[in-house]
Structures are given as structure tokens and as C-alpha cells.
PDB file of C-alpha atoms in Angstrom:
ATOM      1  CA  UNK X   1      15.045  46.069  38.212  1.00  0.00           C
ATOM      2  CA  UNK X   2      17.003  46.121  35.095  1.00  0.00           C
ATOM      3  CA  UNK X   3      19.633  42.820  34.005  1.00  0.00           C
ATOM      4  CA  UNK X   4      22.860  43.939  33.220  1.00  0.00           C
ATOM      5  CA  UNK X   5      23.150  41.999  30.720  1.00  0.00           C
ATOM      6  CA  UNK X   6      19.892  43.985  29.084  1.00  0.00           C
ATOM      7  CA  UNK X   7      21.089  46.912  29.644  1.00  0.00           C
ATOM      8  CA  UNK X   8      24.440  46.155  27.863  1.00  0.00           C
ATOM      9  CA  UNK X   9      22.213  45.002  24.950  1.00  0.00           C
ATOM     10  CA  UNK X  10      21.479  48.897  24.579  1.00  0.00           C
ATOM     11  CA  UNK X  11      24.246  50.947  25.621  1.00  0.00           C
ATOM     12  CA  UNK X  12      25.212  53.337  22.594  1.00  0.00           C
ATOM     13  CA  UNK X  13      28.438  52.228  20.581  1.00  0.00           C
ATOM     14  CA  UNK X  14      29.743  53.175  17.396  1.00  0.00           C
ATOM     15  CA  UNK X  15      27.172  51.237  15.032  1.00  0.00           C
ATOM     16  CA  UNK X  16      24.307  52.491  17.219  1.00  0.00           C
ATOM     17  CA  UNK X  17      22.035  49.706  16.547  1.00  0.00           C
ATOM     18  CA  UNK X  18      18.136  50.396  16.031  1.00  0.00           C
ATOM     19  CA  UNK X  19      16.915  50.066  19.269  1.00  0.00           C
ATOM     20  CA  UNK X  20      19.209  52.178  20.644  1.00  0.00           C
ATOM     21  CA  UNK X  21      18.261  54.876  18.158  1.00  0.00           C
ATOM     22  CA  UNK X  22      14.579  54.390  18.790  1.00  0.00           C
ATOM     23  CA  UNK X  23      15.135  55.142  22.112  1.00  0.00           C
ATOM     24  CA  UNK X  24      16.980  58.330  21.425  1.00  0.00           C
ATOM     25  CA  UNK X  25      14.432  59.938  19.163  1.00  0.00           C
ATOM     26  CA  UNK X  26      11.746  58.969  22.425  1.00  0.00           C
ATOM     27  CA  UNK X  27      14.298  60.416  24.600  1.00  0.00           C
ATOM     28  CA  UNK X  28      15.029  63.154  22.601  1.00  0.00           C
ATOM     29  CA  UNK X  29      10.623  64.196  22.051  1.00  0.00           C
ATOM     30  CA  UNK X  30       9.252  62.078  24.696  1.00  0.00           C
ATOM     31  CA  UNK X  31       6.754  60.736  22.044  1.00  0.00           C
ATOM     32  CA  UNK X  32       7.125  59.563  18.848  1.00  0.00           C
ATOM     33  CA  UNK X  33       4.547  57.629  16.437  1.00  0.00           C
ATOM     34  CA  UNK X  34       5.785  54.487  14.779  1.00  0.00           C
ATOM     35  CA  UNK X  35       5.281  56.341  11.355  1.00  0.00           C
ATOM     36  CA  UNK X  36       6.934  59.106  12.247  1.00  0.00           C
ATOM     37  CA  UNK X  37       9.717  57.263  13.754  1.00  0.00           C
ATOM     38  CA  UNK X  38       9.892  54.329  10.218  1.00  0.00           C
ATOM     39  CA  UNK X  39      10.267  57.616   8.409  1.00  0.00           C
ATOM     40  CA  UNK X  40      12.845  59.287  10.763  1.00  0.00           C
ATOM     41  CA  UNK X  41      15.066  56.135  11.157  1.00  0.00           C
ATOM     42  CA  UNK X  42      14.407  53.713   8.400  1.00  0.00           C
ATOM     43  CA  UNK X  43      12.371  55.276   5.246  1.00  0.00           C
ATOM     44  CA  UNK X  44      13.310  52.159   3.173  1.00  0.00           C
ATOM     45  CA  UNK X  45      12.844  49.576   5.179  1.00  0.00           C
ATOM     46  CA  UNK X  46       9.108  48.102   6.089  1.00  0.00           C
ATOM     47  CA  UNK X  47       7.051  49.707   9.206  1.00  0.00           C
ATOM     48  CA  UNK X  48       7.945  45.447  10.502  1.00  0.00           C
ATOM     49  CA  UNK X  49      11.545  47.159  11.166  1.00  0.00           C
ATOM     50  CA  UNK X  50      10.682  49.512  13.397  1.00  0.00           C
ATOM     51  CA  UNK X  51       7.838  47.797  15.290  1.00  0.00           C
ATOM     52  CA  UNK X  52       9.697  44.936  16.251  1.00  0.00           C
ATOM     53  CA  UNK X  53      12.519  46.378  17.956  1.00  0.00           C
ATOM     54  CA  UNK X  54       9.384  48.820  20.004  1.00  0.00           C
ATOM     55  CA  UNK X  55       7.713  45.617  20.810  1.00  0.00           C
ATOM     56  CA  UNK X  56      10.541  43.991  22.102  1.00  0.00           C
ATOM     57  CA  UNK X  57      11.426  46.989  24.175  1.00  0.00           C
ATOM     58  CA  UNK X  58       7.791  47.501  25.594  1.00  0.00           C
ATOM     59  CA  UNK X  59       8.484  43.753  26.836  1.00  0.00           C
ATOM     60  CA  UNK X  60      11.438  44.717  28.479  1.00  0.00           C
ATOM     61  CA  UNK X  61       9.960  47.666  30.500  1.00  0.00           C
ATOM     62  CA  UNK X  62      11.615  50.478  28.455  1.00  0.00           C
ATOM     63  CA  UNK X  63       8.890  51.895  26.363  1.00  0.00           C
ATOM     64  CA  UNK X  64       5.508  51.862  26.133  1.00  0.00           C
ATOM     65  CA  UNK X  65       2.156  53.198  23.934  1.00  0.00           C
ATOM     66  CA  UNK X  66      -1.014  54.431  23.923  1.00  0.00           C
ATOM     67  CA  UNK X  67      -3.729  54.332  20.842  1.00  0.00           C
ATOM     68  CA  UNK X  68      -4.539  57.791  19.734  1.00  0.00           C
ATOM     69  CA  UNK X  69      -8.059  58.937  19.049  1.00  0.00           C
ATOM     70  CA  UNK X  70      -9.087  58.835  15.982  1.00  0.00           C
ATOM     71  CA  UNK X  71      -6.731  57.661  14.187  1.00  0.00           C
ATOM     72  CA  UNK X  72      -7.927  53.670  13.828  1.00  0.00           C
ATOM     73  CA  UNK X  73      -4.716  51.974  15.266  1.00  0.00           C
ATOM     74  CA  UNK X  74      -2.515  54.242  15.413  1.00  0.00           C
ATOM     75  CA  UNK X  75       0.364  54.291  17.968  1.00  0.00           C
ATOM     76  CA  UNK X  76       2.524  56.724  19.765  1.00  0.00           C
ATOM     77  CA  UNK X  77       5.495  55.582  21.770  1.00  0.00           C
ATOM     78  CA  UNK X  78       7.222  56.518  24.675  1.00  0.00           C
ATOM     79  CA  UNK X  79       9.962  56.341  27.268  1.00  0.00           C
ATOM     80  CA  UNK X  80       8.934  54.807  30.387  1.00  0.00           C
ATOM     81  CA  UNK X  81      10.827  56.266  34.010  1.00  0.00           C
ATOM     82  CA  UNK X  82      13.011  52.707  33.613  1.00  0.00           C
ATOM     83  CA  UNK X  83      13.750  53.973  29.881  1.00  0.00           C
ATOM     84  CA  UNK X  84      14.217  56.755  30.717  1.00  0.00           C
ATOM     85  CA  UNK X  85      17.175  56.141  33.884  1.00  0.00           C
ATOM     86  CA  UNK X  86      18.364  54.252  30.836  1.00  0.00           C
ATOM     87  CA  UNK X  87      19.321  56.435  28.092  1.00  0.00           C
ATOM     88  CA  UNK X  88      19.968  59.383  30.765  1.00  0.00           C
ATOM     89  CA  UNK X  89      23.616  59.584  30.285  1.00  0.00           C
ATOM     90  CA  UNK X  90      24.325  58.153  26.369  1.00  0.00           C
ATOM     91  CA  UNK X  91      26.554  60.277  24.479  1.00  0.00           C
ATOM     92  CA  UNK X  92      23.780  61.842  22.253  1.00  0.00           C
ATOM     93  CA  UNK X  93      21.684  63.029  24.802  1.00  0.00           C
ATOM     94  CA  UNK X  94      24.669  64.218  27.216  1.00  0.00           C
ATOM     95  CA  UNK X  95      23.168  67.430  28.729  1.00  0.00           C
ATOM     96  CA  UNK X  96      19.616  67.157  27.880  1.00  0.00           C
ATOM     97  CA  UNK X  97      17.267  66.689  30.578  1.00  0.00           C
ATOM     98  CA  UNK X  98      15.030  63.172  30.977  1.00  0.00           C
ATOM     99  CA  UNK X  99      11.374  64.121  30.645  1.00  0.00           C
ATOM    100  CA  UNK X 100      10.182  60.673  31.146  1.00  0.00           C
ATOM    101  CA  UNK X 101       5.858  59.977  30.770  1.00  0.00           C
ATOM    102  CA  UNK X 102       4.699  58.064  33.819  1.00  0.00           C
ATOM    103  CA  UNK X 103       1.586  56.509  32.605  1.00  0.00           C
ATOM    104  CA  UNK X 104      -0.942  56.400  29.492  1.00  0.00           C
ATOM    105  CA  UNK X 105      -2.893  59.077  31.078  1.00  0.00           C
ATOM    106  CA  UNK X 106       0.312  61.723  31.373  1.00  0.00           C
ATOM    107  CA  UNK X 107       1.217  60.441  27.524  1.00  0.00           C
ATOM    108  CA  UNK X 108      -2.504  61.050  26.286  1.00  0.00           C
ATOM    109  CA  UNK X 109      -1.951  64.901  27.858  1.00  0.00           C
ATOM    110  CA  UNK X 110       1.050  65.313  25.872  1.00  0.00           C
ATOM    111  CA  UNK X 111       0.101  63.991  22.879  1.00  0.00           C
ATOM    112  CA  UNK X 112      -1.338  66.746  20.961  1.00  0.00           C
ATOM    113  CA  UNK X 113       1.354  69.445  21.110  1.00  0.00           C
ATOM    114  CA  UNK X 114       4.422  66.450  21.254  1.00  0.00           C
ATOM    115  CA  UNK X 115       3.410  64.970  18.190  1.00  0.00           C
ATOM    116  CA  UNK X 116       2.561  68.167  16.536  1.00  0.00           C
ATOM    117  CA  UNK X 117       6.729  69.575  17.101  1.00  0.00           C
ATOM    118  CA  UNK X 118       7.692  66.162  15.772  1.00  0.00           C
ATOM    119  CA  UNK X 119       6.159  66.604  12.329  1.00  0.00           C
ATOM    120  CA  UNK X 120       6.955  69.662  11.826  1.00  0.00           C
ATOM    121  CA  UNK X 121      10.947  67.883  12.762  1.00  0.00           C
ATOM    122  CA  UNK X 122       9.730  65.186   9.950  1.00  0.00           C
ATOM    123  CA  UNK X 123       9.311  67.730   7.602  1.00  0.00           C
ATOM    124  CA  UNK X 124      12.758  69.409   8.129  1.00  0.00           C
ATOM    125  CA  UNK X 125      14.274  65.442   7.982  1.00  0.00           C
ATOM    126  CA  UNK X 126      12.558  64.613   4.785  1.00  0.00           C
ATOM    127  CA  UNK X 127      13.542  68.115   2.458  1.00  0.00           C
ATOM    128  CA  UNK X 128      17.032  67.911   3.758  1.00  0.00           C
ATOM    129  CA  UNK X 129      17.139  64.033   2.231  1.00  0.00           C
ATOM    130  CA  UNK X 130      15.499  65.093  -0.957  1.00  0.00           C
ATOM    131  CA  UNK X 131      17.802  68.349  -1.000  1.00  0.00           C
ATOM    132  CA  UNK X 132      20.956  66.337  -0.108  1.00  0.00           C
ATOM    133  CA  UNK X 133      21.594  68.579   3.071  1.00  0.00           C
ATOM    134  CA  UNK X 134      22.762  67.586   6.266  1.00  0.00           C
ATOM    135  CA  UNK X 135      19.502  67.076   9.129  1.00  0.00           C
ATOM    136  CA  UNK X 136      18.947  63.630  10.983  1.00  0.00           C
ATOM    137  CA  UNK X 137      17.082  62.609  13.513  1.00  0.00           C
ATOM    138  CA  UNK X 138      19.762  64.006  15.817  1.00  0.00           C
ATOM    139  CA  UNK X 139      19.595  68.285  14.943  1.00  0.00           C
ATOM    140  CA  UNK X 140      16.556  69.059  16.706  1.00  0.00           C
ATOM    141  CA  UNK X 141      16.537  69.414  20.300  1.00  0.00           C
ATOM    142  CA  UNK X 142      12.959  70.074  21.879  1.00  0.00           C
ATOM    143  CA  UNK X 143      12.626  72.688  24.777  1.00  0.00           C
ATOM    144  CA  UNK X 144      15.904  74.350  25.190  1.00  0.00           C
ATOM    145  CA  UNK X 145      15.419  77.004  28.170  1.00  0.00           C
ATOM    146  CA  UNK X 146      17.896  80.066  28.156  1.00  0.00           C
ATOM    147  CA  UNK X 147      18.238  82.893  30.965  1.00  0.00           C
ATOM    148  CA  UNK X 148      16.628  86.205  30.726  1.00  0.00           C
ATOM    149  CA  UNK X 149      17.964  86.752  34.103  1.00  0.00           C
ATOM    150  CA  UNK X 150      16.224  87.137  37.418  1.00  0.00           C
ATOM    151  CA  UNK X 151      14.842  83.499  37.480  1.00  0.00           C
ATOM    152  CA  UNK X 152      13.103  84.415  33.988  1.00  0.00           C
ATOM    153  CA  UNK X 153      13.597  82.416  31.068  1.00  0.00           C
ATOM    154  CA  UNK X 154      12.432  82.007  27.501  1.00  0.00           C
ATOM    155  CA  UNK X 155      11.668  77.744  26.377  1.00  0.00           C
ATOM    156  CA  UNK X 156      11.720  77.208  22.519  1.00  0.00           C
ATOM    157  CA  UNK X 157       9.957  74.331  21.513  1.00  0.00           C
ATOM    158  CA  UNK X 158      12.774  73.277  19.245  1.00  0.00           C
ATOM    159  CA  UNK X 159      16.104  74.328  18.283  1.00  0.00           C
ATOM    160  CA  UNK X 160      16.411  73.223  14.803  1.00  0.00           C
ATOM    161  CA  UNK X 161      20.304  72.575  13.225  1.00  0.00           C
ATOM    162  CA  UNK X 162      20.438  72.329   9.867  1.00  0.00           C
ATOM    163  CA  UNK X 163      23.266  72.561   7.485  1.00  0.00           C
ATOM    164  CA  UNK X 164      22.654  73.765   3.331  1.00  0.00           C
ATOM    165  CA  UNK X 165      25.322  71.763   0.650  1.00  0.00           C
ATOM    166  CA  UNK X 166      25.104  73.997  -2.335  1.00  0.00           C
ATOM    167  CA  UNK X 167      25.750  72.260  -5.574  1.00  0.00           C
ATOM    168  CA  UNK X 168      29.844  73.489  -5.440  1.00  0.00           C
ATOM    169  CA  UNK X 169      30.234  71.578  -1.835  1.00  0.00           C
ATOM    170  CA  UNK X 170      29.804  74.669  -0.112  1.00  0.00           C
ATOM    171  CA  UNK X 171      28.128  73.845   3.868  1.00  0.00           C
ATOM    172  CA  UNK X 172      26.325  76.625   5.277  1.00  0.00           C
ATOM    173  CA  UNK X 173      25.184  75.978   8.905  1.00  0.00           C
ATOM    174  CA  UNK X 174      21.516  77.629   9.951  1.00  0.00           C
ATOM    175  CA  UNK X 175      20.147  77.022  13.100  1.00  0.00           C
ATOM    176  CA  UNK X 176      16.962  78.126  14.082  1.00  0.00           C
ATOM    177  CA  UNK X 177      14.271  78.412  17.680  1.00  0.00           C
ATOM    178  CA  UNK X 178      11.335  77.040  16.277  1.00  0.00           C
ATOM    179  CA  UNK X 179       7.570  77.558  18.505  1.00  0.00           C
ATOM    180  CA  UNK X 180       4.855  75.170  17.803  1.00  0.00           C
ATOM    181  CA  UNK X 181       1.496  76.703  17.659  1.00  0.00           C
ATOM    182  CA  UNK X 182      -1.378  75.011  17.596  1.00  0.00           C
ATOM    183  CA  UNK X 183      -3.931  77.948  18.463  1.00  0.00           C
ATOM    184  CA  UNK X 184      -4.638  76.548  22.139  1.00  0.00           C
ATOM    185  CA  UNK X 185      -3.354  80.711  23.738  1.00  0.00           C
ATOM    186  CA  UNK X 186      -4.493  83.645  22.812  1.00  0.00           C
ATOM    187  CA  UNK X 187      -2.615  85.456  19.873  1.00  0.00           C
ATOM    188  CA  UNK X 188      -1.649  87.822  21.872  1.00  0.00           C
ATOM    189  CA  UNK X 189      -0.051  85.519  24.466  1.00  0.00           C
ATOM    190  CA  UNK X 190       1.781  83.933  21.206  1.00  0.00           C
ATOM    191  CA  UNK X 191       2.739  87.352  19.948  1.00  0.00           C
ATOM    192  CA  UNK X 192       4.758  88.147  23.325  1.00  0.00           C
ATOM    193  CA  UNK X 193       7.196  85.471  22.787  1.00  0.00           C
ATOM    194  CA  UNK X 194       8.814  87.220  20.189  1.00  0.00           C
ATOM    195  CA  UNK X 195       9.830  89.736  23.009  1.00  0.00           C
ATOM    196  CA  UNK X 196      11.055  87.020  24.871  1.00  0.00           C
ATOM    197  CA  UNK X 197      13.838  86.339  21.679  1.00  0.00           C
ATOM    198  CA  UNK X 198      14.365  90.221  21.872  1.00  0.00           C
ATOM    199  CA  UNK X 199      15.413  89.966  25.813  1.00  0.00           C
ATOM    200  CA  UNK X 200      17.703  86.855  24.748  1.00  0.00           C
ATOM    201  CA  UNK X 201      18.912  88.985  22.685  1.00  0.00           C
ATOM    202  CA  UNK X 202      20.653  91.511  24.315  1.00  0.00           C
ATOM    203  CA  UNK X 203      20.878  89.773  27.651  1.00  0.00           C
ATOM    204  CA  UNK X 204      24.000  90.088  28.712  1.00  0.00           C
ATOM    205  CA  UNK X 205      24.591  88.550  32.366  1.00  0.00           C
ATOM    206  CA  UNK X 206      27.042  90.613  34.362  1.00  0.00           C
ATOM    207  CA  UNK X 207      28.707  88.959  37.675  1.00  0.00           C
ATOM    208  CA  UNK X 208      27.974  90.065  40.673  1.00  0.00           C
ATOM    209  CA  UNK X 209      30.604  92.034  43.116  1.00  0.00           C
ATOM    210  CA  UNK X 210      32.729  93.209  40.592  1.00  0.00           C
ATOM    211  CA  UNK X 211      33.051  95.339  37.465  1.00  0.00           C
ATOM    212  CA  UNK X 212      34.071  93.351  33.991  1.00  0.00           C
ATOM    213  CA  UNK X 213      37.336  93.879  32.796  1.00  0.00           C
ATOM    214  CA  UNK X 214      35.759  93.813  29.498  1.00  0.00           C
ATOM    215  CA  UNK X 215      31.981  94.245  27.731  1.00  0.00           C
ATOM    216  CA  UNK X 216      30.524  90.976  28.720  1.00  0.00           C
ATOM    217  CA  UNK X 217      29.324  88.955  25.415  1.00  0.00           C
ATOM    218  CA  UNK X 218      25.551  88.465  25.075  1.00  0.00           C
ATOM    219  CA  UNK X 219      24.519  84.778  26.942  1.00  0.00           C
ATOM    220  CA  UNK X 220      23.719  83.497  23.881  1.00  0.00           C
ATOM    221  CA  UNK X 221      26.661  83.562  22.525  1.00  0.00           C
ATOM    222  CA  UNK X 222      27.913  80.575  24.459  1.00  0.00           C
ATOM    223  CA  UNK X 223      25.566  78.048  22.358  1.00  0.00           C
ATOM    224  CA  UNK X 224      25.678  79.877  19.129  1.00  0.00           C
ATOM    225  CA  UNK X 225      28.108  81.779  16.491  1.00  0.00           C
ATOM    226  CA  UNK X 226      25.129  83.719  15.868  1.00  0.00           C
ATOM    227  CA  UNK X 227      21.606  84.426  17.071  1.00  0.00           C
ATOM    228  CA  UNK X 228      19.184  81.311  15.582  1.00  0.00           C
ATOM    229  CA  UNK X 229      16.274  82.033  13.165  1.00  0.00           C
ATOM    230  CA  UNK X 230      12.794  82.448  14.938  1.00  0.00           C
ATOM    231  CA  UNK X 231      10.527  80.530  13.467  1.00  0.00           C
ATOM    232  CA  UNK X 232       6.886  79.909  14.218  1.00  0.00           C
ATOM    233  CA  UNK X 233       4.730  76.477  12.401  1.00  0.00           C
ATOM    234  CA  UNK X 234       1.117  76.887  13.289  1.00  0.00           C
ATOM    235  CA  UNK X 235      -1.372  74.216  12.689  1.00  0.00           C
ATOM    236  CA  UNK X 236      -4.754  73.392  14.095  1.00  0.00           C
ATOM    237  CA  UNK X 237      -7.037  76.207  13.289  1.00  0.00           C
ATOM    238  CA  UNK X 238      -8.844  78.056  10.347  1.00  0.00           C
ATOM    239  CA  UNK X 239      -7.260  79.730   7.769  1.00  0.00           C
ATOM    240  CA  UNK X 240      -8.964  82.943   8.578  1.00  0.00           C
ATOM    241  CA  UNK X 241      -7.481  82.344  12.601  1.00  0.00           C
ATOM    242  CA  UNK X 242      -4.214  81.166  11.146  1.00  0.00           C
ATOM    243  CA  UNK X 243      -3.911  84.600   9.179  1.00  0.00           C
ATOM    244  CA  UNK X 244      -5.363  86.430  12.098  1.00  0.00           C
ATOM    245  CA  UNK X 245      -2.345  85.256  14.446  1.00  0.00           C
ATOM    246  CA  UNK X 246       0.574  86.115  11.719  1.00  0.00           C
ATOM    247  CA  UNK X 247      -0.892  89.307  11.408  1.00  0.00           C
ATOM    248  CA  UNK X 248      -0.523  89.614  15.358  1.00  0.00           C
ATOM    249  CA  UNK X 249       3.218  88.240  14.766  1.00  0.00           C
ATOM    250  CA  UNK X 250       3.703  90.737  12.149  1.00  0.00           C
ATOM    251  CA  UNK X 251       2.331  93.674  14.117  1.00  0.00           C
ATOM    252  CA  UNK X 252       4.527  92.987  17.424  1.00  0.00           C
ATOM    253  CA  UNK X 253       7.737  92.778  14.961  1.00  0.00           C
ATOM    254  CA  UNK X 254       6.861  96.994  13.648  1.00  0.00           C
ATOM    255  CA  UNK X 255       5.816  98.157  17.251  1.00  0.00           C
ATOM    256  CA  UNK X 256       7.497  96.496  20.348  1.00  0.00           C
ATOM    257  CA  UNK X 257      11.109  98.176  20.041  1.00  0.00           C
ATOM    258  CA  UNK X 258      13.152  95.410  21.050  1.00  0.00           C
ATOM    259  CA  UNK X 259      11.674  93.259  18.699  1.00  0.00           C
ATOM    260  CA  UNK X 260      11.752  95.703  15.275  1.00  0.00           C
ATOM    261  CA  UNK X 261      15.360  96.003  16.549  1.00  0.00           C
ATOM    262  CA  UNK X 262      15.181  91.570  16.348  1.00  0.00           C
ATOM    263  CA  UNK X 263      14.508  91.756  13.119  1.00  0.00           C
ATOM    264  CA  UNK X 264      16.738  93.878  11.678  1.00  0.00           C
ATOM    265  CA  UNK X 265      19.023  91.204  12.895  1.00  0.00           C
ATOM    266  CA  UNK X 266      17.520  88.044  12.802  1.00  0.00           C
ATOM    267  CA  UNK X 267      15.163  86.543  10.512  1.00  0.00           C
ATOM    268  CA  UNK X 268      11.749  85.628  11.984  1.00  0.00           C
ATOM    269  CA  UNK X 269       9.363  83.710   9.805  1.00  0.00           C
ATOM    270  CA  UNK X 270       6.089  81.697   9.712  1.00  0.00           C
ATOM    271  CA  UNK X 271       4.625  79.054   8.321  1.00  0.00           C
ATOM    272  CA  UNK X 272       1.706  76.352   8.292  1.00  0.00           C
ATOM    273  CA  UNK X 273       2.725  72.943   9.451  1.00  0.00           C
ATOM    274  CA  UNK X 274       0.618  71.505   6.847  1.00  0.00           C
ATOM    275  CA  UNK X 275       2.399  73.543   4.033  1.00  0.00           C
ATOM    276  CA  UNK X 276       5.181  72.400   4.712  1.00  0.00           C
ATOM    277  CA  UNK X 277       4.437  68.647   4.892  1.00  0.00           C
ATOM    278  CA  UNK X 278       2.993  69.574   1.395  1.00  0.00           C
ATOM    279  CA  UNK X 279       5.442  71.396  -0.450  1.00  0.00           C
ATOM    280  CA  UNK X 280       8.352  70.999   1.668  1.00  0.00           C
ATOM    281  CA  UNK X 281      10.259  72.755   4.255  1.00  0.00           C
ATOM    282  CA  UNK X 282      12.245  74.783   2.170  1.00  0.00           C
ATOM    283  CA  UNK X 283       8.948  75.938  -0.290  1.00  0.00           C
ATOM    284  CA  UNK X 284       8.582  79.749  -0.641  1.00  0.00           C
ATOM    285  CA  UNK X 285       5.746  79.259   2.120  1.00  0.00           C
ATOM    286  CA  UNK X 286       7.546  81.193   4.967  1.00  0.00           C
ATOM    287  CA  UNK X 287       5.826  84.492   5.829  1.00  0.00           C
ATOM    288  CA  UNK X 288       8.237  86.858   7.265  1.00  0.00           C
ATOM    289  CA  UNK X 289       6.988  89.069  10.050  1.00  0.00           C
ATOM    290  CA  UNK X 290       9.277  91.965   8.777  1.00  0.00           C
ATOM    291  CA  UNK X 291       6.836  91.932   5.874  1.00  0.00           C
ATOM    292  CA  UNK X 292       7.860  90.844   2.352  1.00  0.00           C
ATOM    293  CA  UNK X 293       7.041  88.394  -0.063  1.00  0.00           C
ATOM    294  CA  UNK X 294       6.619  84.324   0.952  1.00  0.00           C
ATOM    295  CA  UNK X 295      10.151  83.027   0.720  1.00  0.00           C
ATOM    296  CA  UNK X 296      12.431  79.629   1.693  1.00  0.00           C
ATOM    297  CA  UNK X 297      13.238  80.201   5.438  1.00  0.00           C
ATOM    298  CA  UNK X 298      17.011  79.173   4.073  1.00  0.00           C
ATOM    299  CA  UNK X 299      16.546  82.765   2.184  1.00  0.00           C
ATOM    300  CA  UNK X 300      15.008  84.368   5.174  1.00  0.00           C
TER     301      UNK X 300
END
């Protein structure tokens, strides 16, 4: 059972204190290391800023940890169900769905693939401050399902919001389905989800019992002024398998129909997670599966 007066401590308000943001970003990717969080929340303050406010909340029954392997003492946080019931309803995550991690053994299952989406988010956070663009800890919002109809639907790992300040205060606002890959399906399997962008596509749900008045407006255009960016991070595998499964990207893009017809009107890029934590996000280290030369996925 939860005190009120606890959970008063860290109910959102306007100055959103820290722990109240710390248990956003664990609501928001259900696992979060304390590095990636320092860097995601508080780059200039000591790791001691972050940690203390996770302690204090693991005492209070709100989060929790586990050690990861291999990695010395390393530490990746997460809601518990009572955290969880907590930050259900806050303002920032209004909508989103609680995907709360019942024990150590359900967070040690998650780990690999969790923490792998959040770096690549890290990545996005840190060239956007060293650009002077507009990406917090806020503009990416992990498994967003849309309808392809008849109970089918296509997950993105992320949808990424990002907005671009040129130099004469111009904002341009890019938003983009980003899919983590981290070699654990078969390329083909990894291949076919770019036909599941080409269904969202054109889906256009049409209600039942009646004829339109009008042409019904694609689904997606309920969430977005236009169709996001597809783009696809791989990490953990080979160079050799890493080119192997962009070639498979690349050769689904010039033969499925739907999806050559995709990318005439979307961009769909990839890249390696470790490139960009290297040379940043917005490096000419984008391969787009139209073919071309490696670009900035802001040029895409």
C-alpha cells in the first residue's frame, strides 16, 4: 500500500522534479541504466544525482534493479507494478500503455533488446544538444502499434520526434518509426517489416454498413501530418551479417511493390547503432534502402 502523502511527493507539476522524471523515462522504456538515464536527464551534474533519487525510490517500492552481466556493476532500472499504478495516468504518459517488469527474472529477459532501443534514443538526445535542435527525453515513444485492419497490426520499436533549428530560426519537424535490430530473426523475417510500413501506408479503414460520403483519409493520418521516416539501427552482429541484412532491406525496397511504391514516398534508411554513438546521429552513416550514397537521415 502506497501513503498518500508519498504519492503526493511524486505527482507531476510544473517544475517536474527529478524523481518524477526518472520515473517517466522507466515508464516511458521500461528499463533504463543509470548512465543512460545521468546522460538523458542530468549530463552536468554527477552520476550521485541521479542515483540518489533511484535509491530512494527502490526504498519506497517504486523501482527496482538488476546487475547486468558483464558489465562489473552496472545497473539497469525499472518500474515495479506499484510504480507503475503510479505514473499510469501523469500528463506525459497520458495514452501510453503501463508495461510494468514483475521481477528480476522478467527484467533480465528484457534487457538486451530494452537497453539496446534506449541507446540508440541516447544517441538521438545527445546530437540534437550538440546541434542545438529540439529532442528530450520526452520525443521517443517505444512500441507504438497501428491497425492494418482485420486484428493485424504493425509495432515500431520507437517513434522518434525530432525537430531541426537551422541557423536562420527556421524549425523543421521529422518524425520517424525506428526498428531495433539486433540480429536475433532471420533477415528475412526483418526484411518483411518494411511491408508492414507499406500496408500502413495505404490502409485506409472504411466503416462498416455504409458507403463514405467522401474518400476516407489513410489511418495514419490521424497521428501524423505526414508518413514518419523508417528507420532501421542494427547492432549485435558482424560486419559481414550486418551488410548481409541491409542488402536484404535494400532488395525488399526494388521488388515487393508496395514497398518500392514506400519509398518513393518515404525515406527508409539504415544504420549501425554503434556508428552512430560514434559519429553522431546525424553523420552521413545512414544507408538508404532506395540505394544512394551514405547520407544524414535529416537529408534522407
Amino acid at each position: 500500500m502506497i501513503e498518500a502523502k508519498t504519492v503526493s511527493a511524486y505527482a507531476p507539476h510544473g517544475a517536474e522534479p527529478l524523481p518524477y522524471q526518472v520515473m517517466t523515462v522507466l515508464a516511458q522504456h521500461r528499463m533504463a541504466t543509470t548512465a543512460q538515464m545521468h546522460t538523458l536527464l542530468r549530463p552536468l551534474a554527477s552520476r550521485q544525482a541521479i542515483l540518489e533519487p533511484l535509491n530512494k525510490l527502490r526504498g519506497q517500492g517504486f523501482v527496482d534493479r538488476v546487475t547486468l552481466p558483464a558489465s562489473g556493476r552496472s545497473l539497469a532500472w525499472y518500474l515495479t507494478p506499484e510504480g507503475a499504478r503510479l505514473t499510469r495516468d501523469w500528463p506525459a504518459l497520458r495514452g501510453r500503455p503501463p508495461y510494468p517488469i514483475t521481477s528480476t527474472t522478467a527484467a533480465s529477459l528484457r534487457t538486451p533488446h530494452t537497453l539496446a532501443a534506449v541507446r540508440a534514443h541516447v544517441a538521438f538526445v545527445r546530437q540534437a544538444r550538440l546541434r542545438g535542435d529540439e529532442h528530450t527525453h520526452l520525443d521517443w515513444t517505444p512500441e507504438v502499434a497501428h491497425s492494418l485492419g482485420d486484428g493485424e497490426r504493425v509495432i515500431a520499436d520507437a517513434v522518434l520526434h525530432y525537430t531541426v533549428l537551422s541557423a536562420d530560426g527556421h524549425r523543421t519537424k521529422l518524425r520517424a518509426f525506428v526498428e531495433i535490430d539486433r540480429a536475433t530473426t532471420s533477415s528475412e523475417r526483418l526484411a518483411t517489416k518494411l511491408i508492414d510500413y507499406a500496408r500502413l501506408h495505404i490502409y485506409t479503414p472504411v466503416p462498416p454498413g455504409r458507403r463514405p460520403a467522401r474518400t476516407p483519409a489513410p489511418s495514419w493520418q490521424r497521428w501524423y501530418p505526414l508518413f514518419p521516416r523508417v528507420l532501421f539501427v542494427l547492432t549485435g552482429a558482424s560486419a559481414r551479417t550486418v551488410a548481409h541484412r541491409v542488402a536484404d532491406l535494400q532488395a525488399m525496397t526494388a521488388e515487393h511493390p508496395a514497398v518500392a511504391a514506400l519509398a518513393r514516398a518515404v525515406p527508409l534508411a539504415a544504420a549501425v547503432l554503434e556508428d552512430l554513438e560514434e559519429h553522431g546521429t546525424s553523420a552521413a552513416v545512414w544507408q538508404p534502402l532506395a540505394g544512394g550514397e551514405r547520407t544524414s537521415w535529416t537529408e534522407l
